[in-house]
PDB file of C-alpha atoms in Angstrom:
ATOM      1  CA  MET O   1      71.848 -87.497  46.357  1.00 50.00           C
ATOM      2  CA  ASP O   2      73.407 -84.121  45.753  1.00 54.00           C
ATOM      3  CA  ASN O   3      74.290 -82.304  48.994  1.00 62.00           C
ATOM      4  CA  HIS O   4      75.271 -78.759  47.808  1.00 74.00           C
ATOM      5  CA  PHE O   5      71.957 -77.451  49.883  1.00 92.00           C
ATOM      6  CA  PHE O   6      73.513 -79.157  53.012  1.00 90.00           C
ATOM      7  CA  GLU O   7      76.958 -77.626  52.921  1.00 90.00           C
ATOM      8  CA  ARG O   8      75.382 -74.198  52.158  1.00 93.00           C
ATOM      9  CA  ASN O   9      72.615 -74.558  54.868  1.00 92.00           C
ATOM     10  CA  PHE O  10      74.936 -75.956  57.532  1.00 90.00           C
ATOM     11  CA  LYS O  11      77.203 -72.958  57.091  1.00 90.00           C
ATOM     12  CA  SER O  12      74.233 -70.672  57.303  1.00 92.00           C
ATOM     13  CA  LEU O  13      73.043 -72.535  60.200  1.00 90.00           C
ATOM     14  CA  LYS O  14      76.377 -72.144  62.003  1.00 86.00           C
ATOM     15  CA  THR O  15      76.735 -68.390  61.605  1.00 85.00           C
ATOM     16  CA  SER O  16      72.962 -67.809  62.540  1.00 81.00           C
ATOM     17  CA  GLY O  17      73.376 -67.702  66.322  1.00 71.00           C
ATOM     18  CA  SER O  18      71.785 -71.208  66.949  1.00 68.00           C
ATOM     19  CA  PRO O  19      73.935 -73.544  68.852  1.00 62.00           C
ATOM     20  CA  SER O  20      75.919 -75.393  66.895  1.00 65.00           C
ATOM     21  CA  GLN O  21      76.402 -79.416  66.730  1.00 71.00           C
ATOM     22  CA  ASP O  22      77.595 -81.696  64.082  1.00 77.00           C
ATOM     23  CA  LEU O  23      75.004 -83.288  62.052  1.00 82.00           C
ATOM     24  CA  PRO O  24      75.139 -86.737  59.614  1.00 78.00           C
ATOM     25  CA  GLU O  25      75.872 -85.469  56.206  1.00 77.00           C
ATOM     26  CA  ILE O  26      74.092 -88.138  54.436  1.00 78.00           C
ATOM     27  CA  LEU O  27      70.157 -89.142  54.739  1.00 78.00           C
ATOM     28  CA  SER O  28      69.293 -91.846  57.034  1.00 79.00           C
ATOM     29  CA  GLU O  29      67.760 -95.204  55.769  1.00 85.00           C
ATOM     30  CA  LYS O  30      64.747 -94.430  57.784  1.00 86.00           C
ATOM     31  CA  ILE O  31      63.904 -91.713  55.320  1.00 83.00           C
ATOM     32  CA  SER O  32      62.218 -92.005  52.063  1.00 83.00           C
ATOM     33  CA  VAL O  33      62.062 -88.844  49.703  1.00 86.00           C
ATOM     34  CA  ILE O  34      58.840 -88.459  47.904  1.00 85.00           C
ATOM     35  CA  ALA O  35      57.855 -85.890  44.844  1.00 87.00           C
ATOM     36  CA  THR O  36      54.742 -84.571  45.493  1.00 83.00           C
ATOM     37  CA  SER O  37      51.931 -83.438  43.001  1.00 84.00           C
ATOM     38  CA  SER O  38      53.305 -79.818  43.084  1.00 85.00           C
ATOM     39  CA  GLY O  39      56.797 -81.134  42.532  1.00 85.00           C
ATOM     40  CA  GLN O  40      58.381 -80.205  45.932  1.00 86.00           C
ATOM     41  CA  PRO O  41      59.837 -82.816  48.043  1.00 84.00           C
ATOM     42  CA  THR O  42      58.243 -84.223  51.178  1.00 83.00           C
ATOM     43  CA  LEU O  43      59.612 -87.291  53.082  1.00 90.00           C
ATOM     44  CA  ARG O  44      58.730 -90.164  54.999  1.00 84.00           C
ATOM     45  CA  PHE O  45      60.307 -90.863  58.314  1.00 85.00           C
ATOM     46  CA  GLU O  46      59.875 -94.576  59.909  1.00 85.00           C
ATOM     47  CA  ASN O  47      56.721 -94.676  57.689  1.00 84.00           C
ATOM     48  CA  ILE O  48      55.105 -91.372  58.745  1.00 82.00           C
ATOM     49  CA  LEU O  49      54.550 -88.717  56.072  1.00 75.00           C
ATOM     50  CA  LEU O  50      55.898 -85.282  57.501  1.00 79.00           C
ATOM     51  CA  HIS O  51      54.107 -82.729  54.909  1.00 77.00           C
ATOM     52  CA  SER O  52      51.100 -82.935  52.540  1.00 76.00           C
ATOM     53  CA  SER O  53      51.764 -85.480  49.378  1.00 82.00           C
ATOM     54  CA  TYR O  54      50.158 -82.977  47.370  1.00 77.00           C
ATOM     55  CA  ASP O  55      51.280 -79.316  48.076  1.00 87.00           C
ATOM     56  CA  PRO O  56      53.315 -78.837  51.420  1.00 86.00           C
ATOM     57  CA  GLU O  57      53.572 -74.980  50.786  1.00 88.00           C
ATOM     58  CA  LYS O  58      49.810 -74.715  50.343  1.00 90.00           C
ATOM     59  CA  GLU O  59      49.450 -76.886  53.627  1.00 90.00           C
ATOM     60  CA  ALA O  60      52.106 -74.799  55.510  1.00 90.00           C
ATOM     61  CA  HIS O  61      50.368 -71.139  54.668  1.00 92.00           C
ATOM     62  CA  ARG O  62      46.906 -73.035  55.914  1.00 93.00           C
ATOM     63  CA  PHE O  63      48.686 -73.613  58.969  1.00 91.00           C
ATOM     64  CA  ALA O  64      50.226 -70.149  59.433  1.00 95.00           C
ATOM     65  CA  GLU O  65      47.198 -68.166  58.539  1.00 95.00           C
ATOM     66  CA  LYS O  66      45.895 -68.940  62.034  1.00 94.00           C
ATOM     67  CA  LEU O  67      48.843 -66.618  63.698  1.00 97.00           C
ATOM     68  CA  GLN O  68      48.577 -63.041  64.523  1.00 97.00           C
ATOM     69  CA  VAL O  69      51.056 -60.354  62.991  1.00 97.00           C
ATOM     70  CA  GLY O  70      53.744 -60.007  65.954  1.00 98.00           C
ATOM     71  CA  ALA O  71      53.043 -63.550  67.220  1.00 98.00           C
ATOM     72  CA  ARG O  72      55.697 -65.219  69.243  1.00 98.00           C
ATOM     73  CA  VAL O  73      55.806 -68.972  68.141  1.00 98.00           C
ATOM     74  CA  CYS O  74      57.450 -72.116  69.604  1.00 98.00           C
ATOM     75  CA  LEU O  75      57.694 -75.121  67.432  1.00 95.00           C
ATOM     76  CA  TYR O  76      58.215 -78.697  68.030  1.00 95.00           C
ATOM     77  CA  GLY O  77      59.489 -79.939  64.909  1.00 93.00           C
ATOM     78  CA  PHE O  78      61.548 -78.214  61.911  1.00 95.00           C
ATOM     79  CA  GLY O  79      60.199 -80.746  59.117  1.00 91.00           C
ATOM     80  CA  LEU O  80      61.682 -79.425  55.708  1.00 94.00           C
ATOM     81  CA  GLY O  81      60.922 -75.720  56.729  1.00 94.00           C
ATOM     82  CA  TYR O  82      57.667 -75.171  54.744  1.00 94.00           C
ATOM     83  CA  HIS O  83      55.753 -74.107  57.584  1.00 95.00           C
ATOM     84  CA  LEU O  84      58.702 -72.022  59.013  1.00 96.00           C
ATOM     85  CA  ASP O  85      58.835 -69.867  55.757  1.00 93.00           C
ATOM     86  CA  ALA O  86      55.133 -69.223  56.039  1.00 95.00           C
ATOM     87  CA  ILE O  87      55.384 -68.397  59.777  1.00 97.00           C
ATOM     88  CA  LEU O  88      57.955 -66.029  59.360  1.00 97.00           C
ATOM     89  CA  ASP O  89      55.856 -64.359  56.418  1.00 96.00           C
ATOM     90  CA  LYS O  90      52.696 -64.329  58.827  1.00 97.00           C
ATOM     91  CA  ILE O  91      54.241 -62.844  62.037  1.00 98.00           C
ATOM     92  CA  GLY O  92      55.618 -59.785  60.433  1.00 97.00           C
ATOM     93  CA  PRO O  93      58.760 -57.899  61.641  1.00 97.00           C
ATOM     94  CA  ASP O  94      57.687 -57.851  65.359  1.00 97.00           C
ATOM     95  CA  GLY O  95      57.168 -61.578  65.559  1.00 98.00           C
ATOM     96  CA  TYR O  96      59.700 -64.143  66.767  1.00 98.00           C
ATOM     97  CA  LEU O  97      60.027 -67.931  65.947  1.00 98.00           C
ATOM     98  CA  LEU O  98      61.632 -70.779  67.961  1.00 97.00           C
ATOM     99  CA  ALA O  99      61.803 -74.088  66.408  1.00 96.00           C
ATOM    100  CA  ILE O 100      63.235 -77.331  68.281  1.00 96.00           C
ATOM    101  CA  GLU O 101      64.300 -80.142  66.440  1.00 94.00           C
ATOM    102  CA  LEU O 102      65.694 -82.940  68.597  1.00 92.00           C
ATOM    103  CA  ASN O 103      66.125 -85.461  65.543  1.00 91.00           C
ATOM    104  CA  PRO O 104      69.286 -84.980  63.640  1.00 91.00           C
ATOM    105  CA  GLU O 105      68.204 -87.395  60.758  1.00 92.00           C
ATOM    106  CA  LEU O 106      65.244 -85.160  60.134  1.00 92.00           C
ATOM    107  CA  LEU O 107      67.166 -81.909  60.306  1.00 93.00           C
ATOM    108  CA  THR O 108      69.961 -83.521  57.849  1.00 92.00           C
ATOM    109  CA  ALA O 109      67.022 -84.176  55.520  1.00 93.00           C
ATOM    110  CA  ALA O 110      65.631 -80.663  55.694  1.00 93.00           C
ATOM    111  CA  LEU O 111      69.472 -79.230  55.100  1.00 94.00           C
ATOM    112  CA  THR O 112      69.919 -81.696  52.371  1.00 93.00           C
ATOM    113  CA  LEU O 113      66.453 -81.258  50.256  1.00 92.00           C
ATOM    114  CA  ARG O 114      65.928 -77.673  50.414  1.00 93.00           C
ATOM    115  CA  ASP O 115      67.513 -74.181  50.810  1.00 95.00           C
ATOM    116  CA  GLN O 116      66.931 -73.168  54.280  1.00 96.00           C
ATOM    117  CA  THR O 117      69.615 -70.157  54.284  1.00 96.00           C
ATOM    118  CA  ARG O 118      66.531 -67.419  54.245  1.00 96.00           C
ATOM    119  CA  ILE O 119      64.996 -69.089  57.227  1.00 96.00           C
ATOM    120  CA  PHE O 120      68.361 -69.173  59.248  1.00 96.00           C
ATOM    121  CA  GLU O 121      69.577 -65.756  58.298  1.00 95.00           C
ATOM    122  CA  ASP O 122      66.165 -64.265  59.516  1.00 96.00           C
ATOM    123  CA  HIS O 123      66.922 -62.612  62.964  1.00 95.00           C
ATOM    124  CA  ARG O 124      63.512 -63.564  64.071  1.00 97.00           C
ATOM    125  CA  PHE O 125      64.217 -67.242  64.080  1.00 96.00           C
ATOM    126  CA  HIS O 126      66.165 -69.483  66.567  1.00 95.00           C
ATOM    127  CA  LEU O 127      66.920 -73.106  66.297  1.00 94.00           C
ATOM    128  CA  ILE O 128      67.574 -75.471  69.141  1.00 92.00           C
ATOM    129  CA  TYR O 129      68.629 -78.831  67.826  1.00 89.00           C
ATOM    130  CA  GLY O 130      70.438 -82.149  68.916  1.00 80.00           C
ATOM    131  CA  PRO O 131      69.531 -85.205  70.897  1.00 73.00           C
TER     132      PRO O 131
END
C-alpha cells in the first residue's frame, strides 16, 4: 500500500504539539481496508467496522450536528478522522477537540489511508496516542 499519506501525516503530527511516539509504518494484518459506496475508505479492525460502509463523511456530519458552536469535545478513538473533520467544522473558532487513540495499529491506518494534515495543523485539535 502506498504510504505517502503516512509520511506527510506523521510529520504533521510530530510538529502539531501532540506528544510524539513511534508508530508502525505498515498496516496490521488485523485491519481490512474496504471501499465504501461513496468511494471513501473505511476499515474493519478485528472484524469490527469502524465507519459507515456507505458514506463515512455523511455519517460523521450527522454525528457532529448535535454539537454546539464553541463546544469542548473529548473523543476516545481517532478512527479514520472523518468525525474529527466534521467536529472541527461544527465547533467553530472557540471550540476545542481532544482525541485519544490508544491503538497504534488504528492510528497507523488513519495516517496511511487519508490526509490528516488539516486536522493535525488545526490549533483547536490535540491528540493523545499510544499504548
